[in-house]
Structures are given as structure tokens and as C-alpha cells.
PDB file of C-alpha atoms and ligand atoms in Angstrom:
ATOM      1  CA  MET A   1     -82.228 100.116 142.948  1.00  0.00           C
ATOM      2  CA  ALA A   2     -80.257  97.223 141.462  1.00  0.00           C
ATOM      3  CA  ILE A   3     -77.343  97.545 139.086  1.00  0.00           C
ATOM      4  CA  ASN A   4     -78.220  96.198 135.642  1.00  0.00           C
ATOM      5  CA  ALA A   5     -75.254  97.157 133.478  1.00  0.00           C
ATOM      6  CA  PHE A   6     -71.485  97.247 133.695  1.00  0.00           C
ATOM      7  CA  ILE A   7     -69.990  99.603 131.133  1.00  0.00           C
ATOM      8  CA  PHE A   8     -66.289  99.008 130.621  1.00  0.00           C
ATOM      9  CA  ASP A   9     -63.531 101.097 129.163  1.00  0.00           C
ATOM     10  CA  LEU A  10     -61.119  98.981 127.116  1.00  0.00           C
ATOM     11  CA  ASP A  11     -57.552 100.326 127.007  1.00  0.00           C
ATOM     12  CA  GLY A  12     -55.912  99.789 130.397  1.00  0.00           C
ATOM     13  CA  VAL A  13     -58.999  98.111 131.894  1.00  0.00           C
ATOM     14  CA  LEU A  14     -59.419  94.849 129.975  1.00  0.00           C
ATOM     15  CA  THR A  15     -55.960  94.728 128.387  1.00  0.00           C
ATOM     16  CA  ASP A  16     -52.654  96.566 128.398  1.00  0.00           C
ATOM     17  CA  THR A  17     -53.226  98.649 125.242  1.00  0.00           C
ATOM     18  CA  ALA A  18     -52.894 101.828 127.353  1.00  0.00           C
ATOM     19  CA  GLU A  19     -49.178 101.038 127.295  1.00  0.00           C
ATOM     20  CA  TYR A  20     -49.184 100.742 123.488  1.00  0.00           C
ATOM     21  CA  HIS A  21     -50.934 104.118 123.158  1.00  0.00           C
ATOM     22  CA  TYR A  22     -48.255 105.533 125.475  1.00  0.00           C
ATOM     23  CA  LEU A  23     -45.413 104.037 123.428  1.00  0.00           C
ATOM     24  CA  ALA A  24     -46.844 105.353 120.165  1.00  0.00           C
ATOM     25  CA  TRP A  25     -47.483 108.872 121.533  1.00  0.00           C
ATOM     26  CA  SER A  26     -44.083 109.079 123.182  1.00  0.00           C
ATOM     27  CA  ALA A  27     -42.354 108.065 119.916  1.00  0.00           C
ATOM     28  CA  LEU A  28     -44.219 110.833 118.101  1.00  0.00           C
ATOM     29  CA  ALA A  29     -43.499 113.400 120.830  1.00  0.00           C
ATOM     30  CA  ASN A  30     -39.845 112.424 120.676  1.00  0.00           C
ATOM     31  CA  GLU A  31     -39.756 113.053 116.927  1.00  0.00           C
ATOM     32  CA  LEU A  32     -41.276 116.483 117.521  1.00  0.00           C
ATOM     33  CA  ALA A  33     -38.746 117.112 120.341  1.00  0.00           C
ATOM     34  CA  VAL A  34     -41.612 117.635 122.811  1.00  0.00           C
ATOM     35  CA  PRO A  35     -40.900 116.319 126.338  1.00  0.00           C
ATOM     36  CA  PHE A  36     -43.443 113.633 127.186  1.00  0.00           C
ATOM     37  CA  ASP A  37     -43.511 111.525 130.332  1.00  0.00           C
ATOM     38  CA  ARG A  38     -45.904 109.220 132.163  1.00  0.00           C
ATOM     39  CA  ASP A  39     -47.556 112.138 133.980  1.00  0.00           C
ATOM     40  CA  ASP A  40     -48.388 113.669 130.594  1.00  0.00           C
ATOM     41  CA  ASN A  41     -49.671 110.291 129.497  1.00  0.00           C
ATOM     42  CA  GLU A  42     -52.017 110.119 132.497  1.00  0.00           C
ATOM     43  CA  GLN A  43     -53.710 113.265 131.102  1.00  0.00           C
ATOM     44  CA  LEU A  44     -54.081 111.612 127.686  1.00  0.00           C
ATOM     45  CA  LYS A  45     -55.662 108.352 128.825  1.00  0.00           C
ATOM     46  CA  GLY A  46     -59.254 108.243 127.604  1.00  0.00           C
ATOM     47  CA  VAL A  47     -58.745 111.317 125.403  1.00  0.00           C
ATOM     48  CA  ASP A  48     -59.450 110.840 121.699  1.00  0.00           C
ATOM     49  CA  ARG A  49     -56.752 110.801 119.017  1.00  0.00           C
ATOM     50  CA  MET A  50     -56.855 114.444 117.876  1.00  0.00           C
ATOM     51  CA  GLY A  51     -57.320 115.700 121.441  1.00  0.00           C
ATOM     52  CA  SER A  52     -54.217 113.761 122.478  1.00  0.00           C
ATOM     53  CA  LEU A  53     -52.201 115.167 119.574  1.00  0.00           C
ATOM     54  CA  ASP A  54     -53.358 118.693 120.432  1.00  0.00           C
ATOM     55  CA  TYR A  55     -52.129 118.193 124.017  1.00  0.00           C
ATOM     56  CA  ILE A  56     -48.638 117.239 122.787  1.00  0.00           C
ATOM     57  CA  LEU A  57     -48.470 120.072 120.233  1.00  0.00           C
ATOM     58  CA  LYS A  58     -49.587 122.591 122.834  1.00  0.00           C
ATOM     59  CA  LYS A  59     -47.031 121.345 125.335  1.00  0.00           C
ATOM     60  CA  GLY A  60     -44.263 121.824 122.756  1.00  0.00           C
ATOM     61  CA  ASN A  61     -45.653 125.111 121.382  1.00  0.00           C
ATOM     62  CA  VAL A  62     -45.785 123.484 117.967  1.00  0.00           C
ATOM     63  CA  ASN A  63     -48.126 125.107 115.444  1.00  0.00           C
ATOM     64  CA  LEU A  64     -49.281 122.985 112.531  1.00  0.00           C
ATOM     65  CA  THR A  65     -51.931 123.088 109.817  1.00  0.00           C
ATOM     66  CA  GLU A  66     -54.945 120.752 110.053  1.00  0.00           C
ATOM     67  CA  GLN A  67     -53.435 118.685 107.233  1.00  0.00           C
ATOM     68  CA  GLN A  68     -50.115 118.300 109.037  1.00  0.00           C
ATOM     69  CA  LYS A  69     -51.991 117.292 112.197  1.00  0.00           C
ATOM     70  CA  LEU A  70     -53.944 114.625 110.344  1.00  0.00           C
ATOM     71  CA  THR A  71     -50.699 113.241 108.913  1.00  0.00           C
ATOM     72  CA  LEU A  72     -49.172 112.975 112.408  1.00  0.00           C
ATOM     73  CA  ALA A  73     -52.325 111.417 113.879  1.00  0.00           C
ATOM     74  CA  ASP A  74     -52.283 108.810 111.085  1.00  0.00           C
ATOM     75  CA  LYS A  75     -48.632 108.110 111.758  1.00  0.00           C
ATOM     76  CA  LYS A  76     -49.284 107.514 115.467  1.00  0.00           C
ATOM     77  CA  ASN A  77     -52.231 105.304 114.600  1.00  0.00           C
ATOM     78  CA  LEU A  78     -50.191 103.168 112.184  1.00  0.00           C
ATOM     79  CA  HIS A  79     -47.547 102.688 114.865  1.00  0.00           C
ATOM     80  CA  TYR A  80     -50.270 101.756 117.393  1.00  0.00           C
ATOM     81  CA  GLN A  81     -51.824  99.290 114.945  1.00  0.00           C
ATOM     82  CA  GLN A  82     -48.440  97.626 114.470  1.00  0.00           C
ATOM     83  CA  LEU A  83     -48.166  97.254 118.242  1.00  0.00           C
ATOM     84  CA  ILE A  84     -51.609  95.633 118.590  1.00  0.00           C
ATOM     85  CA  ASN A  85     -51.211  93.432 115.546  1.00  0.00           C
ATOM     86  CA  ASP A  86     -49.810  90.478 117.464  1.00  0.00           C
ATOM     87  CA  MET A  87     -52.336  90.613 120.303  1.00  0.00           C
ATOM     88  CA  SER A  88     -54.231  87.443 121.140  1.00  0.00           C
ATOM     89  CA  PRO A  89     -56.560  86.094 123.865  1.00  0.00           C
ATOM     90  CA  LYS A  90     -53.534  85.661 126.145  1.00  0.00           C
ATOM     91  CA  ASP A  91     -53.351  89.483 126.360  1.00  0.00           C
ATOM     92  CA  LEU A  92     -56.706  89.693 128.127  1.00  0.00           C
ATOM     93  CA  PHE A  93     -56.101  90.825 131.719  1.00  0.00           C
ATOM     94  CA  GLU A  94     -56.399  88.129 134.340  1.00  0.00           C
ATOM     95  CA  GLY A  95     -59.867  87.990 135.889  1.00  0.00           C
ATOM     96  CA  VAL A  96     -61.841  89.398 132.930  1.00  0.00           C
ATOM     97  CA  THR A  97     -63.225  86.044 131.796  1.00  0.00           C
ATOM     98  CA  GLU A  98     -64.345  85.179 135.337  1.00  0.00           C
ATOM     99  CA  LEU A  99     -65.908  88.609 135.940  1.00  0.00           C
ATOM    100  CA  PHE A 100     -67.841  88.489 132.640  1.00  0.00           C
ATOM    101  CA  ALA A 101     -69.089  84.984 133.486  1.00  0.00           C
ATOM    102  CA  GLN A 102     -70.366  86.206 136.880  1.00  0.00           C
ATOM    103  CA  LEU A 103     -72.109  89.187 135.241  1.00  0.00           C
ATOM    104  CA  LYS A 104     -73.796  86.950 132.673  1.00  0.00           C
ATOM    105  CA  GLN A 105     -74.897  84.571 135.390  1.00  0.00           C
ATOM    106  CA  GLN A 106     -76.614  87.500 137.137  1.00  0.00           C
ATOM    107  CA  ASN A 107     -78.159  88.783 133.872  1.00  0.00           C
ATOM    108  CA  ILE A 108     -76.224  92.041 134.077  1.00  0.00           C
ATOM    109  CA  ASN A 109     -75.627  93.757 130.731  1.00  0.00           C
ATOM    110  CA  ILE A 110     -72.037  94.156 129.579  1.00  0.00           C
ATOM    111  CA  GLY A 111     -71.244  97.289 127.558  1.00  0.00           C
ATOM    112  CA  LEU A 112     -68.145  98.916 126.123  1.00  0.00           C
ATOM    113  CA  ALA A 113     -67.469 102.673 126.172  1.00  0.00           C
ATOM    114  CA  SER A 114     -64.037 103.067 124.582  1.00  0.00           C
ATOM    115  CA  ALA A 115     -62.974 106.268 122.821  1.00  0.00           C
ATOM    116  CA  SER A 116     -60.747 104.192 120.554  1.00  0.00           C
ATOM    117  CA  LYS A 117     -61.607 103.733 116.897  1.00  0.00           C
ATOM    118  CA  ASN A 118     -59.458 100.588 117.120  1.00  0.00           C
ATOM    119  CA  ALA A 119     -61.620  99.069 119.873  1.00  0.00           C
ATOM    120  CA  GLN A 120     -63.418  96.541 117.653  1.00  0.00           C
ATOM    121  CA  MET A 121     -60.100  95.262 116.334  1.00  0.00           C
ATOM    122  CA  VAL A 122     -58.691  94.880 119.847  1.00  0.00           C
ATOM    123  CA  LEU A 123     -61.860  93.047 121.036  1.00  0.00           C
ATOM    124  CA  GLU A 124     -61.514  90.639 118.131  1.00  0.00           C
ATOM    125  CA  ARG A 125     -57.808  90.025 118.805  1.00  0.00           C
ATOM    126  CA  LEU A 126     -58.668  89.349 122.466  1.00  0.00           C
ATOM    127  CA  GLY A 127     -61.459  86.973 121.418  1.00  0.00           C
ATOM    128  CA  ILE A 128     -64.127  88.785 123.480  1.00  0.00           C
ATOM    129  CA  ALA A 129     -66.075  90.706 120.779  1.00  0.00           C
ATOM    130  CA  ASP A 130     -69.114  88.441 121.231  1.00  0.00           C
ATOM    131  CA  GLN A 131     -69.202  88.933 125.017  1.00  0.00           C
ATOM    132  CA  PHE A 132     -70.659  92.438 124.821  1.00  0.00           C
ATOM    133  CA  ASP A 133     -74.362  93.249 124.739  1.00  0.00           C
ATOM    134  CA  TYR A 134     -73.506  96.660 123.288  1.00  0.00           C
ATOM    135  CA  VAL A 135     -70.339  98.354 122.030  1.00  0.00           C
ATOM    136  CA  ALA A 136     -70.392 102.139 121.565  1.00  0.00           C
ATOM    137  CA  ASP A 137     -69.059 103.316 118.210  1.00  0.00           C
ATOM    138  CA  ALA A 138     -66.322 105.859 119.021  1.00  0.00           C
ATOM    139  CA  ALA A 139     -66.643 107.353 115.530  1.00  0.00           C
ATOM    140  CA  LYS A 140     -70.232 108.382 116.293  1.00  0.00           C
ATOM    141  CA  VAL A 141     -69.516 110.058 119.628  1.00  0.00           C
ATOM    142  CA  ALA A 142     -69.628 113.851 119.178  1.00  0.00           C
ATOM    143  CA  GLN A 143     -68.151 114.808 122.555  1.00  0.00           C
ATOM    144  CA  GLY A 144     -65.309 112.698 123.889  1.00  0.00           C
ATOM    145  CA  LYS A 145     -64.425 111.939 127.503  1.00  0.00           C
ATOM    146  CA  PRO A 146     -64.578 113.720 129.981  1.00  0.00           C
ATOM    147  CA  HIS A 147     -68.037 114.493 128.503  1.00  0.00           C
ATOM    148  CA  PRO A 148     -70.567 111.832 129.640  1.00  0.00           C
ATOM    149  CA  GLU A 149     -71.928 111.156 126.113  1.00  0.00           C
ATOM    150  CA  ILE A 150     -70.241 107.810 125.430  1.00  0.00           C
ATOM    151  CA  PHE A 151     -71.321 106.223 128.744  1.00  0.00           C
ATOM    152  CA  LEU A 152     -74.855 107.613 128.389  1.00  0.00           C
ATOM    153  CA  THR A 153     -75.078 106.211 124.837  1.00  0.00           C
ATOM    154  CA  VAL A 154     -74.486 102.707 126.185  1.00  0.00           C
ATOM    155  CA  ALA A 155     -77.007 103.151 129.037  1.00  0.00           C
ATOM    156  CA  GLU A 156     -79.593 104.339 126.502  1.00  0.00           C
ATOM    157  CA  ALA A 157     -78.954 101.291 124.331  1.00  0.00           C
ATOM    158  CA  PHE A 158     -79.851  99.181 127.385  1.00  0.00           C
ATOM    159  CA  PHE A 159     -82.881 101.402 128.168  1.00  0.00           C
ATOM    160  CA  LEU A 160     -81.437 101.880 131.652  1.00  0.00           C
ATOM    161  CA  PRO A 161     -81.218 104.980 133.840  1.00  0.00           C
ATOM    162  CA  ALA A 162     -77.707 106.028 134.840  1.00  0.00           C
ATOM    163  CA  ASP A 163     -78.105 104.953 138.467  1.00  0.00           C
ATOM    164  CA  GLN A 164     -78.531 101.340 137.357  1.00  0.00           C
ATOM    165  CA  CYS A 165     -75.155 101.424 135.587  1.00  0.00           C
ATOM    166  CA  VAL A 166     -71.551 101.083 136.742  1.00  0.00           C
ATOM    167  CA  GLY A 167     -68.713 102.543 134.664  1.00  0.00           C
ATOM    168  CA  ILE A 168     -65.236 101.038 134.908  1.00  0.00           C
ATOM    169  CA  GLU A 169     -62.258 103.219 133.931  1.00  0.00           C
ATOM    170  CA  ASP A 170     -58.493 103.556 134.289  1.00  0.00           C
ATOM    171  CA  SER A 171     -58.342 107.196 133.175  1.00  0.00           C
ATOM    172  CA  ILE A 172     -58.963 110.549 134.833  1.00  0.00           C
ATOM    173  CA  ALA A 173     -60.951 111.783 131.801  1.00  0.00           C
ATOM    174  CA  GLY A 174     -63.011 108.579 131.712  1.00  0.00           C
ATOM    175  CA  LEU A 175     -63.886 108.721 135.393  1.00  0.00           C
ATOM    176  CA  GLN A 176     -64.988 112.314 134.981  1.00  0.00           C
ATOM    177  CA  SER A 177     -67.220 111.089 132.153  1.00  0.00           C
ATOM    178  CA  ILE A 178     -68.819 108.435 134.423  1.00  0.00           C
ATOM    179  CA  VAL A 179     -69.267 110.875 137.308  1.00  0.00           C
ATOM    180  CA  SER A 180     -70.864 113.457 134.972  1.00  0.00           C
ATOM    181  CA  ALA A 181     -73.178 110.728 133.678  1.00  0.00           C
ATOM    182  CA  LYS A 182     -74.225 110.176 137.336  1.00  0.00           C
ATOM    183  CA  MET A 183     -73.335 106.485 137.193  1.00  0.00           C
ATOM    184  CA  HIS A 184     -71.586 104.449 139.859  1.00  0.00           C
ATOM    185  CA  SER A 185     -67.857 104.355 139.218  1.00  0.00           C
ATOM    186  CA  VAL A 186     -65.009 101.894 139.563  1.00  0.00           C
ATOM    187  CA  GLY A 187     -61.417 102.988 139.024  1.00  0.00           C
ATOM    188  CA  ILE A 188     -58.765 100.542 137.867  1.00  0.00           C
ATOM    189  CA  GLY A 189     -55.334 101.759 138.949  1.00  0.00           C
ATOM    190  CA  GLN A 190     -54.067 103.998 141.733  1.00  0.00           C
ATOM    191  CA  PRO A 191     -56.520 105.592 144.217  1.00  0.00           C
ATOM    192  CA  GLU A 192     -54.420 108.821 144.330  1.00  0.00           C
ATOM    193  CA  VAL A 193     -54.945 109.300 140.582  1.00  0.00           C
ATOM    194  CA  LEU A 194     -58.511 107.980 140.418  1.00  0.00           C
ATOM    195  CA  TYR A 195     -59.796 109.684 143.555  1.00  0.00           C
ATOM    196  CA  GLN A 196     -63.139 110.499 141.897  1.00  0.00           C
ATOM    197  CA  ALA A 197     -64.155 106.828 141.774  1.00  0.00           C
ATOM    198  CA  ASP A 198     -66.588 105.258 144.267  1.00  0.00           C
ATOM    199  CA  VAL A 199     -64.145 102.365 144.624  1.00  0.00           C
ATOM    200  CA  VAL A 200     -60.688 101.675 143.149  1.00  0.00           C
ATOM    201  CA  TYR A 201     -59.020  98.317 142.468  1.00  0.00           C
ATOM    202  CA  ALA A 202     -55.443  97.850 141.317  1.00  0.00           C
ATOM    203  CA  ASP A 203     -56.625  95.610 138.477  1.00  0.00           C
ATOM    204  CA  ILE A 204     -59.592  93.599 137.237  1.00  0.00           C
ATOM    205  CA  LYS A 205     -58.477  90.463 139.024  1.00  0.00           C
ATOM    206  CA  SER A 206     -58.893  92.332 142.343  1.00  0.00           C
ATOM    207  CA  PHE A 207     -62.485  93.232 141.455  1.00  0.00           C
ATOM    208  CA  ASN A 208     -64.962  92.598 144.275  1.00  0.00           C
ATOM    209  CA  LEU A 209     -68.318  92.147 142.542  1.00  0.00           C
ATOM    210  CA  GLN A 210     -70.376  92.067 145.735  1.00  0.00           C
ATOM    211  CA  GLN A 211     -68.835  95.350 146.893  1.00  0.00           C
ATOM    212  CA  VAL A 212     -69.622  97.008 143.553  1.00  0.00           C
ATOM    213  CA  LEU A 213     -73.190  95.694 143.423  1.00  0.00           C
ATOM    214  CA  ALA A 214     -73.688  97.146 146.904  1.00  0.00           C
ATOM    215  CA  LEU A 215     -72.981 100.670 145.544  1.00  0.00           C
ATOM    216  CA  ALA A 216     -76.579 100.935 144.306  1.00  0.00           C
TER     217      ALA A 216
HETATM  218  C1  G6P B   1     -58.688 105.474 124.368  1.00  0.00           C
HETATM  219  C2  G6P B   1     -57.296 105.548 124.935  1.00  0.00           C
HETATM  220  C3  G6P B   1     -56.567 106.771 124.444  1.00  0.00           C
HETATM  221  C4  G6P B   1     -56.657 106.865 122.941  1.00  0.00           C
HETATM  222  C5  G6P B   1     -58.118 106.939 122.515  1.00  0.00           C
HETATM  223  C6  G6P B   1     -58.299 107.015 120.999  1.00  0.00           C
HETATM  224  O1  G6P B   1     -59.496 106.368 125.045  1.00  0.00           O
HETATM  225  O2  G6P B   1     -57.344 105.574 126.338  1.00  0.00           O
HETATM  226  O3  G6P B   1     -55.222 106.672 124.847  1.00  0.00           O
HETATM  227  O4  G6P B   1     -55.968 108.013 122.459  1.00  0.00           O
HETATM  228  O5  G6P B   1     -58.763 105.767 122.982  1.00  0.00           O
HETATM  229  O6  G6P B   1     -57.824 105.826 120.425  1.00  0.00           O
HETATM  230  P1  G6P B   1     -57.655 105.578 118.882  1.00  0.00           P
HETATM  231  O7  G6P B   1     -57.338 104.113 118.794  1.00  0.00           O
HETATM  232  O8  G6P B   1     -58.972 105.911 118.234  1.00  0.00           O
HETATM  233  O9  G6P B   1     -56.570 106.463 118.422  1.00  0.00           O
HETATM  234 MG1   MG B   2     -58.557 103.429 129.389  1.00  0.00          MG
END
């Protein structure tokens, strides 16, 4: 069966916003005097805003009211939005434009499955908002990654079964989501971290389209 859709994560796959999320969470953790390093951050990639905050609070044994949590989540988000404010098309990872062009040439749908409520803004800053056939609305996803819901939502929008879709992710939680959705999976990053993926590339510019199409 042929592959008819590529469903991309955004942060850390198409652009370096994973680093901005890390910077904003580590600033907040620092304020709360909770130790937070890159291994912790690996666990947070792909995890939604409140889930990420809960991880940090739990790690530091910090107990807060819902209202206090919302205030901290807003604070992190404002910091993140400041960091992405100056983004432009030059921040698109190398190879994305070429890969999208190849997919379009082969009539393969391009979808986005990002847990970020800032995804639309980032797509616009990068100048690629109009490249997608479907963008999942993170605000409407009931169960975040590692649950398969967000990837399945995009496949349903394309009227495609999961085995005709490839999910592309840089996060452990996101890959779990793709695997649970029973889609083909591509990891972007380190194979030791993303061992669940069918194939792993260091970055998008190393993507081998023929190899991925042969997964089906
Ligand atoms: C993505 C990122 C996470 C981030 C989440 C929510 O999944 O990988 O690091 O926490 O989106 O992002 P948001 O912009 O809605 O806070
Ligand atoms: Mg990501």
C-alpha cells in the first residue's frame, strides 16, 4: 500500500523552536529552584503546556493551586512568544522546502500534528502556513501525545487509513503517539533516544524520501 500523507511535528522537526521551549521552561524551573536539565527536557518534548508544567512541579515537589499553575504557564508562554517573535523564513530548517516540493510533486498530502497552541504563529513566521493540506488544532485535541489522537485526527481529515501515513517527530512522546496510531514513523534526532522509530535521521536535510516511501 502506498504512502499518501506525511504528518509532521513542528517544534524541533521543521525549525529550532524546541530550543526556545527549553529555554523558557528552564528559566521558569530556575525561578522555582527546580533542577532542570536537557534530559528532563527530552521528557517534555511533545508534551502539552500544562503537562510540561506538572512535570517540573512534580520534580521539585512544588504544590500549587490551579490558579497559580495557570499564572506560571502563562508566564512561560509569554517568554516563549518573545523568543519566537523575531523568527522569519530563514529559521526554517535546511531541506524542508525541498522535501515539501518533492511531496507535492508526488501528490502526497502534507499535514501538521503539533501540540503547540503557538503552531499557527510559528508557521506564519516561517512563511510555510500555506504549504499544509491540513493543520491539526492543538486546542481541540482532548488527549495529548503520547496518545495517538492528534496524528489520527490529521489522517481522518485526509480520509486515509493509518498505514498510508508517515509521522515525523523529534520527541519520545510524539513517536509513541505515531506508533500507537499504527503509522509509519520517522525520528528526527538521535537513534538512541528515538529507538521506537522505523528510521531515524539527524535532521530534515538528511531525509531520504525513497527510503521512507519504501516503508509501506
Ligand atoms: C510542542 C512542544 C512542547 C510544547 C508543546 C505545547 O509539543 O514540543 O515543548 O510544550 O508543544 O506548546 P505551547 O506552545 O502550546 O505551549
Ligand atoms: Mg517536536
